[in-house]
Short mmCIF file of C-alpha atoms and ligand atoms in Angstrom, two decimals:
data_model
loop_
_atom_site.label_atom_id
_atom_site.label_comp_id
_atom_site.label_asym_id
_atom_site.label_seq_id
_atom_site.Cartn_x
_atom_site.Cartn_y
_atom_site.Cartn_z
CA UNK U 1 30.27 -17.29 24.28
CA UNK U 2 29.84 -14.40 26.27
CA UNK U 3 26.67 -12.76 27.44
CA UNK U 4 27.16 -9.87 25.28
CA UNK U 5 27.37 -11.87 21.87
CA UNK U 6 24.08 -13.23 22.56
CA UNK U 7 20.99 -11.44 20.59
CA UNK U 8 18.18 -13.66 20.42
CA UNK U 9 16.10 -11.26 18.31
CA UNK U 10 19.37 -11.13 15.40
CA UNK U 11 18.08 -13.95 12.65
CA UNK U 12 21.70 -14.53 12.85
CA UNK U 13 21.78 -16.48 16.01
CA UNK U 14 19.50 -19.00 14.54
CA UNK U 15 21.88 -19.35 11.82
CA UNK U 16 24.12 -20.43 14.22
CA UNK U 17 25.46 -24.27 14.33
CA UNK U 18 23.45 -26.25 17.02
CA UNK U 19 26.23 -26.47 18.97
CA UNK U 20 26.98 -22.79 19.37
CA UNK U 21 23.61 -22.20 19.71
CA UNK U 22 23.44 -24.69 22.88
CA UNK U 23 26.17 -22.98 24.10
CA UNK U 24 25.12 -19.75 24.04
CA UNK U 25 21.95 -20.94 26.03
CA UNK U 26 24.18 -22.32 28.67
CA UNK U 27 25.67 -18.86 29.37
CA UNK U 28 21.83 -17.27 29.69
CA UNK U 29 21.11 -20.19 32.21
CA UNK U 30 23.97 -19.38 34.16
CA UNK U 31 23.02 -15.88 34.94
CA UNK U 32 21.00 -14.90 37.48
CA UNK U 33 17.97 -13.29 35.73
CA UNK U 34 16.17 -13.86 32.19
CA UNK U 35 17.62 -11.54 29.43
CA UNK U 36 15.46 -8.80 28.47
CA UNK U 37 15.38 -8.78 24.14
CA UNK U 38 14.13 -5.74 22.34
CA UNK U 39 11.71 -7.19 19.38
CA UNK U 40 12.60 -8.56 16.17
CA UNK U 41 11.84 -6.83 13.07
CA UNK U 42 8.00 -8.04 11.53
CA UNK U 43 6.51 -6.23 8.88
CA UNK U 44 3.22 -4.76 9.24
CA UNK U 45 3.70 -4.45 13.23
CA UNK U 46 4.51 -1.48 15.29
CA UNK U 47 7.35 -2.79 17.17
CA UNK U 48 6.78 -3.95 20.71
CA UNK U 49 8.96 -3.73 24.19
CA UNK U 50 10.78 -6.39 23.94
CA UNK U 51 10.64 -9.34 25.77
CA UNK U 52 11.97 -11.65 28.94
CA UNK U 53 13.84 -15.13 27.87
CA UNK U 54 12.78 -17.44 29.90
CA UNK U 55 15.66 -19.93 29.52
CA UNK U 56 15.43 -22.20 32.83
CA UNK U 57 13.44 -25.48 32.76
CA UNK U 58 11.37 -24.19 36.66
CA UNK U 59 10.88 -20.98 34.77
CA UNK U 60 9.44 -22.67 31.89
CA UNK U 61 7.12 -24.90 34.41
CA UNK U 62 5.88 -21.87 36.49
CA UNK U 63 5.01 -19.54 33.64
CA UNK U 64 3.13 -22.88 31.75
CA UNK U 65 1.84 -24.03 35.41
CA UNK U 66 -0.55 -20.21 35.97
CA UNK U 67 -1.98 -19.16 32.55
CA UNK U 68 -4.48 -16.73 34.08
CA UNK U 69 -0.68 -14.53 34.38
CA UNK U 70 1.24 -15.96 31.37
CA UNK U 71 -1.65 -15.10 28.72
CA UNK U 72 -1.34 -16.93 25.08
CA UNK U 73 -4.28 -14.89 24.13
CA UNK U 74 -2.26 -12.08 22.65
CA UNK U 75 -0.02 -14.84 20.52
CA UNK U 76 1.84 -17.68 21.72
CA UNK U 77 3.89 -18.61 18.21
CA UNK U 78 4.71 -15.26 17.37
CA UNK U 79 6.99 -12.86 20.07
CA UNK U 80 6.03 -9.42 17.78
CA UNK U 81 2.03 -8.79 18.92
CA UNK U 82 0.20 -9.76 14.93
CA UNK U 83 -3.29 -8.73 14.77
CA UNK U 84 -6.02 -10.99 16.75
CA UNK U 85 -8.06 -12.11 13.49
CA UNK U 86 -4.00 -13.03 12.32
CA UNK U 87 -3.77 -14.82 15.37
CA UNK U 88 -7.26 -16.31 15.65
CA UNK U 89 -6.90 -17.59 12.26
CA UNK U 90 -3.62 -19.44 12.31
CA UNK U 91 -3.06 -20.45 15.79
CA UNK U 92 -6.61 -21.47 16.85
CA UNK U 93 -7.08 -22.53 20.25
CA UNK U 94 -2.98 -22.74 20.57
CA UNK U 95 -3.48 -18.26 20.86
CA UNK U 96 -6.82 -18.31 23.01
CA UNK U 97 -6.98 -18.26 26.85
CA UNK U 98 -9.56 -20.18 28.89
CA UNK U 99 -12.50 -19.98 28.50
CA UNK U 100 -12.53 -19.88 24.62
CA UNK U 101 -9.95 -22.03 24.60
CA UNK U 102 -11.17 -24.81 26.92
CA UNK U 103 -14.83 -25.07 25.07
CA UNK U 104 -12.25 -25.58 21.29
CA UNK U 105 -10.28 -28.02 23.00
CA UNK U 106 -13.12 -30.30 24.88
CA UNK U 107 -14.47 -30.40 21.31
CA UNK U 108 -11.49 -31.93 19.71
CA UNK U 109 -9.75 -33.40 22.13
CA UNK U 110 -11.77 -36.51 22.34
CA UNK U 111 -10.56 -37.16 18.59
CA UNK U 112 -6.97 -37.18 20.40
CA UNK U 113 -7.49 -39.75 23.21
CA UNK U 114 -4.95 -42.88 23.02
CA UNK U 115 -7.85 -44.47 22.05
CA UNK U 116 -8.62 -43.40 19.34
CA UNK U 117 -5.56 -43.19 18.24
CA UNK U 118 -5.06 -46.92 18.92
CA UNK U 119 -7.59 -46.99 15.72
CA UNK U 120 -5.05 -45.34 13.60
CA UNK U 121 -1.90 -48.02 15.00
CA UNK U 122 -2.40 -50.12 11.66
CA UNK U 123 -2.86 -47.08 9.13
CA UNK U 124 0.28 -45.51 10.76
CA UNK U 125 2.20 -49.14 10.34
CA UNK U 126 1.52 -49.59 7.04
CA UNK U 127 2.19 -46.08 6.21
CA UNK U 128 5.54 -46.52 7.42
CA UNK U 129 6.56 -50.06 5.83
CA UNK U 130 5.25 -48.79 2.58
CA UNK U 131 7.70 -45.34 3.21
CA UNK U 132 10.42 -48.08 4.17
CA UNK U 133 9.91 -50.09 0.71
CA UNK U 134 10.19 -46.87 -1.14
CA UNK U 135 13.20 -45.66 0.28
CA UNK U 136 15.15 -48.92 0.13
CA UNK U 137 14.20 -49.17 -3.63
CA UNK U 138 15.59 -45.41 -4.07
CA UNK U 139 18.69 -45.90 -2.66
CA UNK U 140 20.56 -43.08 -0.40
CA UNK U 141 18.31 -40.10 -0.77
CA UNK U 142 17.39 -36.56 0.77
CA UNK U 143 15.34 -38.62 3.51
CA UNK U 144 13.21 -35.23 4.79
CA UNK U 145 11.13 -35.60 1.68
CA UNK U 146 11.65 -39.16 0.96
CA UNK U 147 10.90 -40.22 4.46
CA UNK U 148 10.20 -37.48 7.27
CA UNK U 149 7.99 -35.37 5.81
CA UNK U 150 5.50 -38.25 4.53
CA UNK U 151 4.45 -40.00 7.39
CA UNK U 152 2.94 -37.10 9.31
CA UNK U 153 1.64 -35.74 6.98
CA UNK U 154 -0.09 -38.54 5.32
CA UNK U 155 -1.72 -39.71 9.16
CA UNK U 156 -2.72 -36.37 9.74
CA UNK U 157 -4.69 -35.98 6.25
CA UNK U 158 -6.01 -39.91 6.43
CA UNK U 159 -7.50 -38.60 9.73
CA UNK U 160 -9.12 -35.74 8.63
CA UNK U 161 -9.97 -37.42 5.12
CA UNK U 162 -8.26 -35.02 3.05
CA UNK U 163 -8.32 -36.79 -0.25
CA UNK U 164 -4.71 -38.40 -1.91
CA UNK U 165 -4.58 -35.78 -4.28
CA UNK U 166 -3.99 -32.96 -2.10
CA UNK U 167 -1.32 -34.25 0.15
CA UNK U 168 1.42 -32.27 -2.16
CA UNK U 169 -0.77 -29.05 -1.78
CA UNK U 170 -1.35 -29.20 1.89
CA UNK U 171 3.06 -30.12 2.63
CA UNK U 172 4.04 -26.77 0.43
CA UNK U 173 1.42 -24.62 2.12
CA UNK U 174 2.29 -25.55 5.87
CA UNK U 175 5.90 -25.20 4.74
CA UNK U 176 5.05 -21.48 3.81
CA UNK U 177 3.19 -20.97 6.79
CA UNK U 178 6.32 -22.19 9.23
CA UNK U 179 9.07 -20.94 6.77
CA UNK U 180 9.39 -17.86 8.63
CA UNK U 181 12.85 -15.72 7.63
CA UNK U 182 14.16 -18.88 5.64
CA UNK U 183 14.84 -17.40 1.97
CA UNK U 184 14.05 -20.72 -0.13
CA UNK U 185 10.19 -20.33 1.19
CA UNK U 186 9.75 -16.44 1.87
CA UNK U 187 10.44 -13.61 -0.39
CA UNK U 188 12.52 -10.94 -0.01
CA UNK U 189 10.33 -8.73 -0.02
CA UNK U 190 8.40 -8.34 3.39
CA UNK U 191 4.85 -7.90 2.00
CA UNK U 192 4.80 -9.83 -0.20
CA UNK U 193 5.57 -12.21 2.52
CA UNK U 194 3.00 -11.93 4.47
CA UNK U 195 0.63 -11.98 1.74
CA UNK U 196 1.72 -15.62 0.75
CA UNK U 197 1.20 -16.57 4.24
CA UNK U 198 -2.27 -15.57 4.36
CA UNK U 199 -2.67 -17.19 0.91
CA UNK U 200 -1.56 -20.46 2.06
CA UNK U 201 -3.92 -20.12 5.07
CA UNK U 202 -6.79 -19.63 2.74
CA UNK U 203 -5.65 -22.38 0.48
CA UNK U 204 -5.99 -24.54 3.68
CA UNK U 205 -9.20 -22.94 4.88
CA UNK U 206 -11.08 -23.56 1.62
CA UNK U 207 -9.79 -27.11 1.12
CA UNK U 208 -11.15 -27.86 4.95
CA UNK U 209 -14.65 -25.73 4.61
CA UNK U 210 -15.18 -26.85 0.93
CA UNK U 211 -15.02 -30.60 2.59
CA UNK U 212 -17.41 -29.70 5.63
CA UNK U 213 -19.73 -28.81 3.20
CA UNK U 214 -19.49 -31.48 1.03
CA UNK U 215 -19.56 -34.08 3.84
CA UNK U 216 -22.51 -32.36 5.49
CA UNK U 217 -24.53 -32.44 2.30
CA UNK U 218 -23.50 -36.45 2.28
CA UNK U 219 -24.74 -37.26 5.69
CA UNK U 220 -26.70 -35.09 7.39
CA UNK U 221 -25.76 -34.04 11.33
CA UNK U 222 -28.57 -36.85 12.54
CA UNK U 223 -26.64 -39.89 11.09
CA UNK U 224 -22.90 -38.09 11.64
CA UNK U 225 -20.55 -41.11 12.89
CA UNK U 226 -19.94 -40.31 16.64
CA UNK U 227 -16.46 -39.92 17.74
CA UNK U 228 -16.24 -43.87 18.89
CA UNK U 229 -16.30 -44.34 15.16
CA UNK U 230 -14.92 -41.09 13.16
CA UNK U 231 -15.41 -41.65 9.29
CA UNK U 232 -13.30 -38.52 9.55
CA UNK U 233 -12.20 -35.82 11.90
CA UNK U 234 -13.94 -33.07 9.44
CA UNK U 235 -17.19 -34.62 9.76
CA UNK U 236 -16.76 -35.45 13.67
CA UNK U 237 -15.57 -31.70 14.08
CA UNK U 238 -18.17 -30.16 12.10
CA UNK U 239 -21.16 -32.20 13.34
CA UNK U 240 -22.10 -31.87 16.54
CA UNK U 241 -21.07 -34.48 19.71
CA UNK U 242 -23.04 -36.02 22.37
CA UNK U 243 -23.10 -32.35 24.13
CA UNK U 244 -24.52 -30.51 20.96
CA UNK U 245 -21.24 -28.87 20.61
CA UNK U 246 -19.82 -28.62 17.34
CA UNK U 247 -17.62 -26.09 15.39
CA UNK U 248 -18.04 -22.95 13.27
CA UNK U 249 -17.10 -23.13 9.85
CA UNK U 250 -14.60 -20.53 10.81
CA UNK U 251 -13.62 -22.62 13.90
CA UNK U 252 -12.96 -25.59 11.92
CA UNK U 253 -10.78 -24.29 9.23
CA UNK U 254 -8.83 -22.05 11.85
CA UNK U 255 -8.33 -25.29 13.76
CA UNK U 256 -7.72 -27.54 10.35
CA UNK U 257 -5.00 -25.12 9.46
CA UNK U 258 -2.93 -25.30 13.45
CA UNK U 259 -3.53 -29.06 13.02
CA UNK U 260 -1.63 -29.47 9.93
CA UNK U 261 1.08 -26.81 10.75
CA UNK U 262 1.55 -28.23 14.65
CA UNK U 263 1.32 -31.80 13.44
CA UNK U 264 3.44 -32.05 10.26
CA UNK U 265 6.14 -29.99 10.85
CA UNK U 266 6.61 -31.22 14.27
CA UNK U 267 6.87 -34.59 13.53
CA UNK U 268 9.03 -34.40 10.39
CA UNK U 269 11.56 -32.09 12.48
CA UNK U 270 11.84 -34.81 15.04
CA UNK U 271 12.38 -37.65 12.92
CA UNK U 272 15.48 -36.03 11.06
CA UNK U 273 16.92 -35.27 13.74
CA UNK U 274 16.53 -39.33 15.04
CA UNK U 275 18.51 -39.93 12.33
CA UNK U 276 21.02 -37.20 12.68
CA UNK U 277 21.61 -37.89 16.12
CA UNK U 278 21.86 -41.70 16.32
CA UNK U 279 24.85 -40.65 13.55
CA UNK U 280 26.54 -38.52 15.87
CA UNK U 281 25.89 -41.32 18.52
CA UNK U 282 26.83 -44.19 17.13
CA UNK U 283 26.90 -45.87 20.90
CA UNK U 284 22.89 -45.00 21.55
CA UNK U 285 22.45 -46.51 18.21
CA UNK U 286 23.98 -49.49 18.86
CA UNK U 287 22.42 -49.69 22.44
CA UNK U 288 18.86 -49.32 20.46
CA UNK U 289 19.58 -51.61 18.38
CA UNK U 290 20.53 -54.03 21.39
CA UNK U 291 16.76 -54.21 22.25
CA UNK U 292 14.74 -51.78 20.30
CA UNK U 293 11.48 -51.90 22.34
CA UNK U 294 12.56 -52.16 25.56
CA UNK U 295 14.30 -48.89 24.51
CA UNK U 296 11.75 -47.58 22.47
CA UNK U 297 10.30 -45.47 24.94
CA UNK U 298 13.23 -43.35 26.54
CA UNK U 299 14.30 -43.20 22.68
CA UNK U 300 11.33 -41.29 21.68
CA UNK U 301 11.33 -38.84 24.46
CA UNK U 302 14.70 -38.50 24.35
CA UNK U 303 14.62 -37.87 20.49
CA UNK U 304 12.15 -34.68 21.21
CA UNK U 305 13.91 -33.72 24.52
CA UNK U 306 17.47 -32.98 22.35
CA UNK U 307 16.07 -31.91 19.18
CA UNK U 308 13.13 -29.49 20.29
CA UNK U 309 11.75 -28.99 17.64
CA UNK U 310 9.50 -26.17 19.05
CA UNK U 311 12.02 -23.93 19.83
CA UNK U 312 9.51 -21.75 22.09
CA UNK U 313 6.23 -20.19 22.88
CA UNK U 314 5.28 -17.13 23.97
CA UNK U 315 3.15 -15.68 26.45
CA UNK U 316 2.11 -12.11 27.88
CA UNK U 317 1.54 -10.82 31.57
CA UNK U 318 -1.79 -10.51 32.74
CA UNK U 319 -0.99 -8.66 35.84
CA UNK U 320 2.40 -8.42 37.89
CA UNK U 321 3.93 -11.18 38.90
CA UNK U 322 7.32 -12.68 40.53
CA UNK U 323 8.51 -16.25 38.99
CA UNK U 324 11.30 -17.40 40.99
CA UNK U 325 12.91 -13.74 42.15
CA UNK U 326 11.85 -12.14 38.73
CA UNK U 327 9.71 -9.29 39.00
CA UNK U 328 7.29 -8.80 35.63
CA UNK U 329 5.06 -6.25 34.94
CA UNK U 330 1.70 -6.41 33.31
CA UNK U 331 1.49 -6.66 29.70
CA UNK U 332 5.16 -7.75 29.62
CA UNK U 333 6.20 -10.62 27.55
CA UNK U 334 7.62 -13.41 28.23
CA UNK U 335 9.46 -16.26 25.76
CA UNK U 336 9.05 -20.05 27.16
CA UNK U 337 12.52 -21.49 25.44
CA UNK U 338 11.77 -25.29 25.52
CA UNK U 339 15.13 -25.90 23.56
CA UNK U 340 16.93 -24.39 26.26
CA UNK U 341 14.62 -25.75 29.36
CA UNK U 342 15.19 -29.27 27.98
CA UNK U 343 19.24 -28.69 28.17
CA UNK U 344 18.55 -27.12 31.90
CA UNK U 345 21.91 -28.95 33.40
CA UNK U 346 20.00 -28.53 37.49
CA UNK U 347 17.39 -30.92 35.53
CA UNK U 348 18.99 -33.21 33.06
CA UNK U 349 22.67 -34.28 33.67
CA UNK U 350 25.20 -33.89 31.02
CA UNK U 351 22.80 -32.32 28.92
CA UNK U 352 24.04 -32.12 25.47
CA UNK U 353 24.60 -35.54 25.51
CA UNK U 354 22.49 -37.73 23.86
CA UNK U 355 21.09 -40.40 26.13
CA UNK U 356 18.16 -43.26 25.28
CA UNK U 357 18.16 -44.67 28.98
CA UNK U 358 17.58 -41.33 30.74
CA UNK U 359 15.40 -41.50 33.38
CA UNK U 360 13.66 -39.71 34.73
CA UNK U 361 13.08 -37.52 31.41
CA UNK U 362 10.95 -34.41 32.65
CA UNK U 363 11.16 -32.55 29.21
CA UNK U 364 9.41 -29.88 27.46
CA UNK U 365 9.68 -30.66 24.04
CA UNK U 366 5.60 -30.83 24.19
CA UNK U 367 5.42 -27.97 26.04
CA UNK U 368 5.29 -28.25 30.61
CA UNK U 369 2.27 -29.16 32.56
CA UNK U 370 -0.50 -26.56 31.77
CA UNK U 371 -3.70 -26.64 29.58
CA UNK U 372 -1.87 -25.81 26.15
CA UNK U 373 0.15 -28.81 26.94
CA UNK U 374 0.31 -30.73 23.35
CA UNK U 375 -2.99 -31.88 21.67
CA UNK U 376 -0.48 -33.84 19.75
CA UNK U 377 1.51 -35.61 22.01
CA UNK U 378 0.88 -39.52 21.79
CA UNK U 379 0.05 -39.27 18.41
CA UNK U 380 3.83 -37.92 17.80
CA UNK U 381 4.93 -40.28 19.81
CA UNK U 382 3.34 -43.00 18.41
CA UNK U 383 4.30 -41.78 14.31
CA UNK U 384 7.63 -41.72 15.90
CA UNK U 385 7.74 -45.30 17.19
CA UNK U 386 6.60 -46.92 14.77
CA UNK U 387 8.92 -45.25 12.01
CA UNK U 388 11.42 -45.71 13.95
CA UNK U 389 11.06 -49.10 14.86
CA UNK U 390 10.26 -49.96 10.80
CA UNK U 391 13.55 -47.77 9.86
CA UNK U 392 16.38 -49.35 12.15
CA UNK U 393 14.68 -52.85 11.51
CA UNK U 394 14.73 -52.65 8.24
CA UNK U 395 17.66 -50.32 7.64
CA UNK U 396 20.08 -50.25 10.65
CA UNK U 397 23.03 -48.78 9.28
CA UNK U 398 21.54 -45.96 8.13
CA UNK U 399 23.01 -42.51 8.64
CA UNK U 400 22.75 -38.95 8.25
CA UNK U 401 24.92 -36.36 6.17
CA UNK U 402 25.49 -32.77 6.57
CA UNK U 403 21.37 -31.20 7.16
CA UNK U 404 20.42 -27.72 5.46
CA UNK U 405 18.67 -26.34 8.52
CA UNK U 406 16.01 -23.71 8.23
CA UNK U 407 16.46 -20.12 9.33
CA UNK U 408 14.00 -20.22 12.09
CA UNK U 409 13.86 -19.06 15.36
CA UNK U 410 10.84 -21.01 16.40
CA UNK U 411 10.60 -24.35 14.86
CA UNK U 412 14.12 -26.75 14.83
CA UNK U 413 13.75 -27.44 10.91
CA UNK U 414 15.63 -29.51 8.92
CA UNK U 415 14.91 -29.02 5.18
CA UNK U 416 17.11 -31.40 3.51
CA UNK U 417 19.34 -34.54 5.19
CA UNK U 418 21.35 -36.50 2.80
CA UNK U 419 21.41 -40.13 4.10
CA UNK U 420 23.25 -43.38 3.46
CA UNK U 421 22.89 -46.96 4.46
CA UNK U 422 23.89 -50.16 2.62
CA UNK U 423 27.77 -50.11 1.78
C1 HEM S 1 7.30 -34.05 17.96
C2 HEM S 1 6.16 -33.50 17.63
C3 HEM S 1 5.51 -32.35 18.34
C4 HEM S 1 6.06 -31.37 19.14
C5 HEM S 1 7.53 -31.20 19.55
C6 HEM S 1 4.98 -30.49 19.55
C7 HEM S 1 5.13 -29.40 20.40
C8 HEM S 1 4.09 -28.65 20.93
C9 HEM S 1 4.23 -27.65 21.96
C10 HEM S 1 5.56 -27.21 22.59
C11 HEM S 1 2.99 -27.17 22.26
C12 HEM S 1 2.67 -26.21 23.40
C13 HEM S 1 2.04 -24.91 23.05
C14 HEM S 1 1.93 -23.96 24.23
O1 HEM S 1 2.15 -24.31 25.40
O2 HEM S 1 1.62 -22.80 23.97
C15 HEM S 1 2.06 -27.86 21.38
C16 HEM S 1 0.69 -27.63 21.31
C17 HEM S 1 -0.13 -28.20 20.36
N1 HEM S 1 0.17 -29.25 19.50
FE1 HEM S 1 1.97 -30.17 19.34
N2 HEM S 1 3.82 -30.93 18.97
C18 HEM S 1 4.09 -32.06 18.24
C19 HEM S 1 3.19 -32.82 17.51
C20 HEM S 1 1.87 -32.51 17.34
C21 HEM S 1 0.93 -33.26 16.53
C22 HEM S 1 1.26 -34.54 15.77
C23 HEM S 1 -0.25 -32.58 16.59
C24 HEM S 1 -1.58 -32.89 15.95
C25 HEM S 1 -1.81 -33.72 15.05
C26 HEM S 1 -0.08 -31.43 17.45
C27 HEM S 1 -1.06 -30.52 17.77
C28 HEM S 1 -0.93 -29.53 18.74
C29 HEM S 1 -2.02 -28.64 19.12
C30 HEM S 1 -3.42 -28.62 18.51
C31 HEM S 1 -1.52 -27.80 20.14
C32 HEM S 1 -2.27 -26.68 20.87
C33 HEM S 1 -2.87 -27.17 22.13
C34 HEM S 1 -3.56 -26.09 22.94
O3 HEM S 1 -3.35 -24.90 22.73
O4 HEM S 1 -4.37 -26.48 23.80
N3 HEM S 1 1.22 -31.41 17.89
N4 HEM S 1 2.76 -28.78 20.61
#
């Protein structure tokens, strides 16, 4: 693919096949400067300068190593600039700089220590075997919404104590939210769009306030669990900690709403793609399968190195700034490609190949070193373990079919994966 055929801002590149699309980021790696982009098309936004593709993994590392330069303030899931309350409300913490962003994320990060997510190793277990029976007593199956999608998102709702009932409402309404251009989940017609976006984030934000309240009422801030013993995130989050800090209503369904949306889609993305790959691998399978925790660990991260399924984040200039023989000016914008970083062939040898032993594994599929790095991280990686360690126990021959991938340029969505197993 030549330079010239490459338009990261055309929906039509994301279209793509992987491969081509891997490809084409190979030939922007090779060249001696990040690509300058003019803006994709979003309604409702005047359109912006363009922006820088930052496509190599030290570029990626620098730009996440200095946020006072590389801002997320002005949006870091969005390249077009949306307006702040847009940003504020969706993206939380994930679209705030320090200092606003360090006081959100000392609040809730203690909820995401190992742990206390050790607390959630049986819940997480059983979830998985119980996913397991049901998809052995279906039979072959689309296994995105028969497996993928039900593990994260059941975890993430058992933490927060969002009740059974909802589940179904809280999957379609982070679907909406990530759909982006796909045509099954957005409508054709721009506004309207963006108006079911901003419904599903109030769906979200009422379910999460509505709960706060209730939960407040219940037990009163004095005799709130503390976070050594969460009843529930919402009433650890909306009660206040050892420090007196606590969240805002607003806080807490702005944060309830990038919790669900980072940590179901995520998750889902990467286990479909497990499957896919260990299909188009059939020797990493079999080496997995050889001694499944030993190789449980370079599995995982290998899993979310290949598949990235956070294509990339954004960031704006603060001030100008040279990042390795690039001169930016302020208020430019630059695009952290983590799907292309984690194929960076001066980093990872032989990079489209799929390998379970690699090691070292210095990946960004959670984002580099830097204080946005993912909230998420070992709770992905421990969903991930443990469904795949029930799935090719239980079900070792099992393997994907052709995916139906979602039109996205920032998440790596799979939306439907045939599998088979058992003949
Ligand atoms: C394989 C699964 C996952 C992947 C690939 C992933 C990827 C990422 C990436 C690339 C970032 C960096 C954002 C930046 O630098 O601007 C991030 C941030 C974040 N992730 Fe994840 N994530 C995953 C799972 C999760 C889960 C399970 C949760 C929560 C339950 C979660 C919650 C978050 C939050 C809250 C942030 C924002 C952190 C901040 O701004 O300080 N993620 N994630």
């Amino acid at each position: 693919m030549t330079i010239a055929g490459i338009d990261l801002s055309e929906m039509a590149f994301w279209g793509l096949p992987l491969p081509d699309r891997a490809a084409a980021f190979a030939t922007l790696r090779a060249q001696d400067r990040p690509a300058f982009y003019p803006e994709p098309d979003v309604p409702f936004t005047e359109k912006g300068p363009g922006f820088y593709a930052l496509v190599r993994h030290a570029d990626v590392a620098e730009a996440s190593r200095h946020p006072e330069v590389f801002s997320s303030a002005r949006g870091a899931t969005s390249i077009a600039d949306l307006p702040p309350e847009f940003n504020e409300y969706f993206g939380s913490m994930i679209n705030m700089d320090d200092p606003r962003h360090a006081r959100l994320r000392r609040i809730v990060s203690r909820a995401f220590s190992p742990r206390l997510i050790a607390k959630f190793e049986l819940d997480v277990r059983r979830a998985a075997a119980a996913i397991v029976d049901d998809l052995l007593a279906t039979g072959p199956c689309d296994f995105v919404q028969q497996v993928a999608a039900r593990l994260p998102l059941k975890i993430i709702c058992d933490m927060m104590g969002i009740p059974q009932d909802q589940y179904d409402m809280v999957l379609a309404n982070t679907s909406m939210i990530l759909a982006g251009a796909d045509p099954e989940f957005a409508t054709e017609n721009a506004e309207q769009a963006v108006l079911q976006i901003l419904g599903a984030g109030q769906a979200l934000a009422d379910l999460v306030t509505g709960l706060a309240a209730e939960r407040a009422q219940a037990a009163p801030a004095a005799s709130a669990p503390a976070f050594d013993a969460p009843a529930d995130l919402i009433t650890a989050l909306a009660t206040a900690n050892s420090d007196g800090e606590q969240l805002t209503s607003a806080e807490l369904a702005s944060f309830f709403i990038l919790l669900v949306v980072a940590g179901n889609e995520t998750t889902r993305n990467a286990l479909s793609h497990a499957v896919m790959l260990f299909t188009e691998f059939p020797d990493q399978r079999a080496l997995f399968l050889a001694d499944l925790e030993g190789r449980m660990e370079g599995a995982v991260d290998e899993i979310v190195r290949y598949a990235s399924p956070v294509i990339f984040m954004r960031r704006t200039l603060t001030r100008d700034y040279t990042l390795n023989g690039q001169d930016y000016r302020q208020g430019d914008k630059a695009v952290l490609y983590y799907y292309s970083a984690n194929r960076d062939e001066t980093v990872f040898a032989d990079p489209e190949r799929f390998d379970i032993t690699r090691s070292p594994n210095p990946h960004v599929g959670f984002g580099a070193a830097g204080p946005h790095f993912c909230l998420g991280a070992h709770l992905a990686r421990r969903e991930i373990t443990v469904m795949l360690r029930e799935l090719l126990t239980r079900v070792p021959d099992i393997t994907a079919g052709e995916p139906d991938r979602l039109l996205s340029s920032f998440v790596n969505g799979i939306k439907r994966l045939p599998c088979q197993f058992g003949g």
